[in-house]
Amino acid sequence: MSYDTQPAASHFVAGGYVEDTAGAEIEVIHPATGAVIARLHEATDRIVELAMVSALEAQEVWAAMTGAERGRVLRRAADLIRERNRALSELETMDTGKPLQETLVADAASGADALEYFGGLAGTLTGEHIQLGGNWAYTRREPLGLCVGIGAWNYPTQIACWKAAPALACGNAMIFKPSETTPLCALKVAEILVEAGAPAGLFNVVQGRAEVGSALVTDPRVAKVSLTGSVPTGRRVYAAAAAGIKSVTMELGGKSPLIVFEDADVEDAVGGAILGNFYSSGQICSNGTRVFVQKGLRDRFLRRLAERLEGVVMGDPMDEAVNFGPLVSAAQRDKVVGYIRTGLGEGARLVCGGEAVPGGGYFVQPTVFADVTDGMVIARDEIFGPVMAVLDFEHEDEVVRRANATEFGLSAGVFTRDLARAHRVIGNLHAGTCFINSYNDAPVEMPFGGMKMSGVGRENARAAIDHYSQLKSVFVRMGAVEAPY
Ligand code: NDP
């Protein structure tokens, strides 16, 4: 099977596709060619209201089911996603421009993992019993109600599933707004959940830009907001949610350090730096874009990096031999090229890459800068593209201090053969998601999220359950009530 890039309608609400052409048009562009592959409309107030009402109705039905019943639906959805992995991956590639070679293993597959994992947990969610002498108390783990998910454009299927799976496992309903840049894939997740047996309205997808997102976040019927996006957007959405005292999960940006000590296996370290900078053309929030290399290894590291980057195959991302795709949009390409010019102007040494590729697509060569210093803009700002900054260091204390000197705290990685040092350094780094002799592994069993400005809350693993449920405490007196009068 394969999916048309033009969906049946813009929104998936109340169990089916819904259109309202009164909404402003959204052109969906294939980043490898610049061709328009679909035309959608932003959600109007009518669509948002329909989503709200149907989600609230579905949530009541869903929360009344047992956890095991809910889990069965989620696991069935995981199976359907796996069966349709190729079609979903092709759609993801058309939507984002990421190579099919990547999407076949990283996107729908990760979404299915989340649905399977939280489907398995759904039947295990309980409160606790607290004995208090003759009296006792218990807690009930209850859903929050209606949750809003808002996604970035880099991993549209995965983000939709990482938010939906724990939310639904806990008995909530969700309205999801994809990024207007990549609106297609979440619609398929919604379709599949209904096919798997989810009540109509339980998971709705509404399209739109910031205004639609803002309407969802500020609606008093919404209990929780989970955003994946940039820090500036996070600040706005968090503030809007705070006005209604809503729970939030914020998965925001980063400028993460990847520290390579002289004793590291150089091939592994280079491999980690490649994965942590150039996978998905560098459009990954947790990327290790500040690569600190201890001085004695620096030249060898850069030489091997440049040699291995000759293995980049750039081109039509639908060709499975291609391993490096375009950026998601012309705007993102221009932003990244602007940062490359800034790096050159700041005196960083260009080791390879540095150019946008002429043509209709939004390709930028994988780019490595050496001799980068901490104060340079390219060492401070999240670029969100294929630009690696290599910085030198001499001592462990020094590199830890410099690695932590950032407002972000999403991820960090260490390459060394000295495991005591690896754990000590990781213990001293201010980052929520860390890697030793590895980079960017994100299994669903492991909590994912950031410290400092990189976020609030955690996705994945059991930790996510706390962010999509609430406890009700119940005190039970077994004897007479002794009142003073
Ligand atoms: P943005 O912050 O621009 O947008 C994120 C989402 O929020 C989009 O759907 C956007 O809509 C929506 N939005 C924007 N303004 C508002 C508002 N006022 N109220 C409600 N919703 C709003 O991020 P990008 O899409 O550009 O993605 C890149 C960023 O995402 C990077 O900073 C990256 O680090 C971060 N990211 C973080 C991840 C993590 O897990 N920590 C993972 C992936 C990315 P629209 O796009 O339609 O305007």
PDB file of C-alpha atoms in Angstrom, residues 41-159:
ATOM      1  CA  HIS A  41      -6.677  24.432   5.589  1.00  0.00           C
ATOM      2  CA  GLU A  42      -6.114  25.762   9.069  1.00  0.00           C
ATOM      3  CA  ALA A  43      -8.721  24.810  11.638  1.00  0.00           C
ATOM      4  CA  THR A  44     -11.505  27.338  12.049  1.00  0.00           C
ATOM      5  CA  ASP A  45     -13.233  27.950  15.385  1.00  0.00           C
ATOM      6  CA  ARG A  46     -15.895  25.463  14.246  1.00  0.00           C
ATOM      7  CA  ILE A  47     -13.306  22.699  13.777  1.00  0.00           C
ATOM      8  CA  VAL A  48     -11.639  23.435  17.115  1.00  0.00           C
ATOM      9  CA  GLU A  49     -15.029  23.345  18.865  1.00  0.00           C
ATOM     10  CA  LEU A  50     -15.930  20.045  17.193  1.00  0.00           C
ATOM     11  CA  ALA A  51     -12.615  18.598  18.345  1.00  0.00           C
ATOM     12  CA  MET A  52     -13.142  19.822  21.910  1.00  0.00           C
ATOM     13  CA  VAL A  53     -16.668  18.463  22.223  1.00  0.00           C
ATOM     14  CA  SER A  54     -15.875  15.086  20.667  1.00  0.00           C
ATOM     15  CA  ALA A  55     -12.696  14.685  22.722  1.00  0.00           C
ATOM     16  CA  LEU A  56     -14.522  15.402  25.977  1.00  0.00           C
ATOM     17  CA  GLU A  57     -17.239  12.876  25.116  1.00  0.00           C
ATOM     18  CA  ALA A  58     -14.731  10.226  24.042  1.00  0.00           C
ATOM     19  CA  GLN A  59     -12.629  10.745  27.148  1.00  0.00           C
ATOM     20  CA  GLU A  60     -15.529   9.765  29.409  1.00  0.00           C
ATOM     21  CA  VAL A  61     -16.126   6.546  27.493  1.00  0.00           C
ATOM     22  CA  TRP A  62     -12.412   5.757  27.360  1.00  0.00           C
ATOM     23  CA  ALA A  63     -11.728   6.448  31.040  1.00  0.00           C
ATOM     24  CA  ALA A  64     -14.586   4.118  31.994  1.00  0.00           C
ATOM     25  CA  MET A  65     -12.863   1.206  30.252  1.00  0.00           C
ATOM     26  CA  THR A  66     -10.348  -0.941  32.105  1.00  0.00           C
ATOM     27  CA  GLY A  67      -6.660  -0.302  31.614  1.00  0.00           C
ATOM     28  CA  ALA A  68      -6.277  -3.691  29.951  1.00  0.00           C
ATOM     29  CA  GLU A  69      -8.992  -2.803  27.425  1.00  0.00           C
ATOM     30  CA  ARG A  70      -7.343   0.521  26.653  1.00  0.00           C
ATOM     31  CA  GLY A  71      -3.976  -1.170  26.353  1.00  0.00           C
ATOM     32  CA  ARG A  72      -5.334  -3.648  23.824  1.00  0.00           C
ATOM     33  CA  VAL A  73      -6.394  -0.786  21.538  1.00  0.00           C
ATOM     34  CA  LEU A  74      -2.982   0.864  21.769  1.00  0.00           C
ATOM     35  CA  ARG A  75      -1.153  -2.390  21.072  1.00  0.00           C
ATOM     36  CA  ARG A  76      -3.414  -3.070  18.085  1.00  0.00           C
ATOM     37  CA  ALA A  77      -2.533   0.400  16.783  1.00  0.00           C
ATOM     38  CA  ALA A  78       1.157  -0.439  17.229  1.00  0.00           C
ATOM     39  CA  ASP A  79       0.691  -3.590  15.150  1.00  0.00           C
ATOM     40  CA  LEU A  80      -1.115  -1.678  12.378  1.00  0.00           C
ATOM     41  CA  ILE A  81       1.656   0.924  12.299  1.00  0.00           C
ATOM     42  CA  ARG A  82       4.281  -1.802  11.963  1.00  0.00           C
ATOM     43  CA  GLU A  83       2.308  -3.496   9.156  1.00  0.00           C
ATOM     44  CA  ARG A  84       2.155  -0.176   7.302  1.00  0.00           C
ATOM     45  CA  ASN A  85       5.670   0.940   8.153  1.00  0.00           C
ATOM     46  CA  ARG A  86       6.731   1.390   4.535  1.00  0.00           C
ATOM     47  CA  ALA A  87       3.730   3.481   3.516  1.00  0.00           C
ATOM     48  CA  LEU A  88       3.997   5.596   6.664  1.00  0.00           C
ATOM     49  CA  SER A  89       7.746   6.032   6.169  1.00  0.00           C
ATOM     50  CA  GLU A  90       7.264   7.130   2.562  1.00  0.00           C
ATOM     51  CA  LEU A  91       4.726   9.704   3.682  1.00  0.00           C
ATOM     52  CA  GLU A  92       7.078  10.907   6.426  1.00  0.00           C
ATOM     53  CA  THR A  93       9.850  11.276   3.847  1.00  0.00           C
ATOM     54  CA  MET A  94       7.591  13.255   1.498  1.00  0.00           C
ATOM     55  CA  ASP A  95       6.493  15.478   4.395  1.00  0.00           C
ATOM     56  CA  THR A  96       9.881  16.091   6.072  1.00  0.00           C
ATOM     57  CA  GLY A  97      12.477  15.286   3.371  1.00  0.00           C
ATOM     58  CA  LYS A  98      14.276  12.880   5.718  1.00  0.00           C
ATOM     59  CA  PRO A  99      15.800   9.943   3.798  1.00  0.00           C
ATOM     60  CA  LEU A 100      13.610   6.857   3.499  1.00  0.00           C
ATOM     61  CA  GLN A 101      16.648   4.939   4.750  1.00  0.00           C
ATOM     62  CA  GLU A 102      16.081   6.751   8.087  1.00  0.00           C
ATOM     63  CA  THR A 103      12.313   6.938   8.228  1.00  0.00           C
ATOM     64  CA  LEU A 104      11.959   3.180   7.613  1.00  0.00           C
ATOM     65  CA  VAL A 105      13.655   2.532  10.963  1.00  0.00           C
ATOM     66  CA  ALA A 106      13.233   5.664  13.077  1.00  0.00           C
ATOM     67  CA  ASP A 107       9.795   7.242  12.827  1.00  0.00           C
ATOM     68  CA  ALA A 108       6.696   5.069  12.580  1.00  0.00           C
ATOM     69  CA  ALA A 109       8.799   2.328  14.211  1.00  0.00           C
ATOM     70  CA  SER A 110       9.459   4.527  17.240  1.00  0.00           C
ATOM     71  CA  GLY A 111       5.787   5.539  17.322  1.00  0.00           C
ATOM     72  CA  ALA A 112       4.773   1.872  17.347  1.00  0.00           C
ATOM     73  CA  ASP A 113       7.219   1.210  20.192  1.00  0.00           C
ATOM     74  CA  ALA A 114       5.551   3.936  22.262  1.00  0.00           C
ATOM     75  CA  LEU A 115       2.039   2.622  21.609  1.00  0.00           C
ATOM     76  CA  GLU A 116       3.127  -0.909  22.431  1.00  0.00           C
ATOM     77  CA  TYR A 117       5.002   0.101  25.586  1.00  0.00           C
ATOM     78  CA  PHE A 118       2.247   2.298  27.026  1.00  0.00           C
ATOM     79  CA  GLY A 119      -0.366  -0.185  25.832  1.00  0.00           C
ATOM     80  CA  GLY A 120       1.429  -2.734  28.005  1.00  0.00           C
ATOM     81  CA  LEU A 121       1.565  -0.364  30.965  1.00  0.00           C
ATOM     82  CA  ALA A 122      -2.108   0.680  30.764  1.00  0.00           C
ATOM     83  CA  GLY A 123      -3.332  -2.347  32.681  1.00  0.00           C
ATOM     84  CA  THR A 124      -0.721  -1.914  35.404  1.00  0.00           C
ATOM     85  CA  LEU A 125      -1.534   1.653  36.449  1.00  0.00           C
ATOM     86  CA  THR A 126      -2.682   1.706  40.038  1.00  0.00           C
ATOM     87  CA  GLY A 127      -2.795   3.825  43.135  1.00  0.00           C
ATOM     88  CA  GLU A 128      -1.605   2.544  46.507  1.00  0.00           C
ATOM     89  CA  HIS A 129      -2.990   1.437  49.830  1.00  0.00           C
ATOM     90  CA  ILE A 130      -1.739   3.196  52.977  1.00  0.00           C
ATOM     91  CA  GLN A 131      -2.529   1.576  56.318  1.00  0.00           C
ATOM     92  CA  LEU A 132      -2.983   4.154  59.138  1.00  0.00           C
ATOM     93  CA  GLY A 133      -3.489   2.052  62.281  1.00  0.00           C
ATOM     94  CA  GLY A 134      -7.113   0.970  62.140  1.00  0.00           C
ATOM     95  CA  ASN A 135      -7.923   3.535  59.491  1.00  0.00           C
ATOM     96  CA  TRP A 136      -6.517   3.611  56.022  1.00  0.00           C
ATOM     97  CA  ALA A 137      -6.120   5.661  52.926  1.00  0.00           C
ATOM     98  CA  TYR A 138      -5.765   4.854  49.308  1.00  0.00           C
ATOM     99  CA  THR A 139      -4.858   6.707  46.146  1.00  0.00           C
ATOM    100  CA  ARG A 140      -6.539   6.472  42.792  1.00  0.00           C
ATOM    101  CA  ARG A 141      -4.511   7.215  39.677  1.00  0.00           C
ATOM    102  CA  GLU A 142      -6.883   9.212  37.514  1.00  0.00           C
ATOM    103  CA  PRO A 143      -6.587  10.767  34.072  1.00  0.00           C
ATOM    104  CA  LEU A 144      -6.170  14.516  33.702  1.00  0.00           C
ATOM    105  CA  GLY A 145      -8.947  14.791  31.104  1.00  0.00           C
ATOM    106  CA  LEU A 146      -8.403  16.522  27.780  1.00  0.00           C
ATOM    107  CA  CYS A 147      -4.752  16.952  26.751  1.00  0.00           C
ATOM    108  CA  VAL A 148      -3.399  19.080  23.930  1.00  0.00           C
ATOM    109  CA  GLY A 149      -0.306  17.976  22.019  1.00  0.00           C
ATOM    110  CA  ILE A 150       1.610  20.424  19.835  1.00  0.00           C
ATOM    111  CA  GLY A 151       4.373  19.124  17.601  1.00  0.00           C
ATOM    112  CA  ALA A 152       7.543  20.365  15.914  1.00  0.00           C
ATOM    113  CA  TRP A 153       8.237  19.509  12.279  1.00  0.00           C
ATOM    114  CA  ASN A 154      11.224  17.214  12.584  1.00  0.00           C
ATOM    115  CA  TYR A 155       9.554  13.967  13.769  1.00  0.00           C
ATOM    116  CA  PRO A 156       5.833  14.329  13.036  1.00  0.00           C
ATOM    117  CA  THR A 157       4.815  10.669  13.470  1.00  0.00           C
ATOM    118  CA  GLN A 158       7.049  10.016  16.448  1.00  0.00           C
ATOM    119  CA  ILE A 159       6.027  13.174  18.300  1.00  0.00           C
TER     120      ILE A 159
END
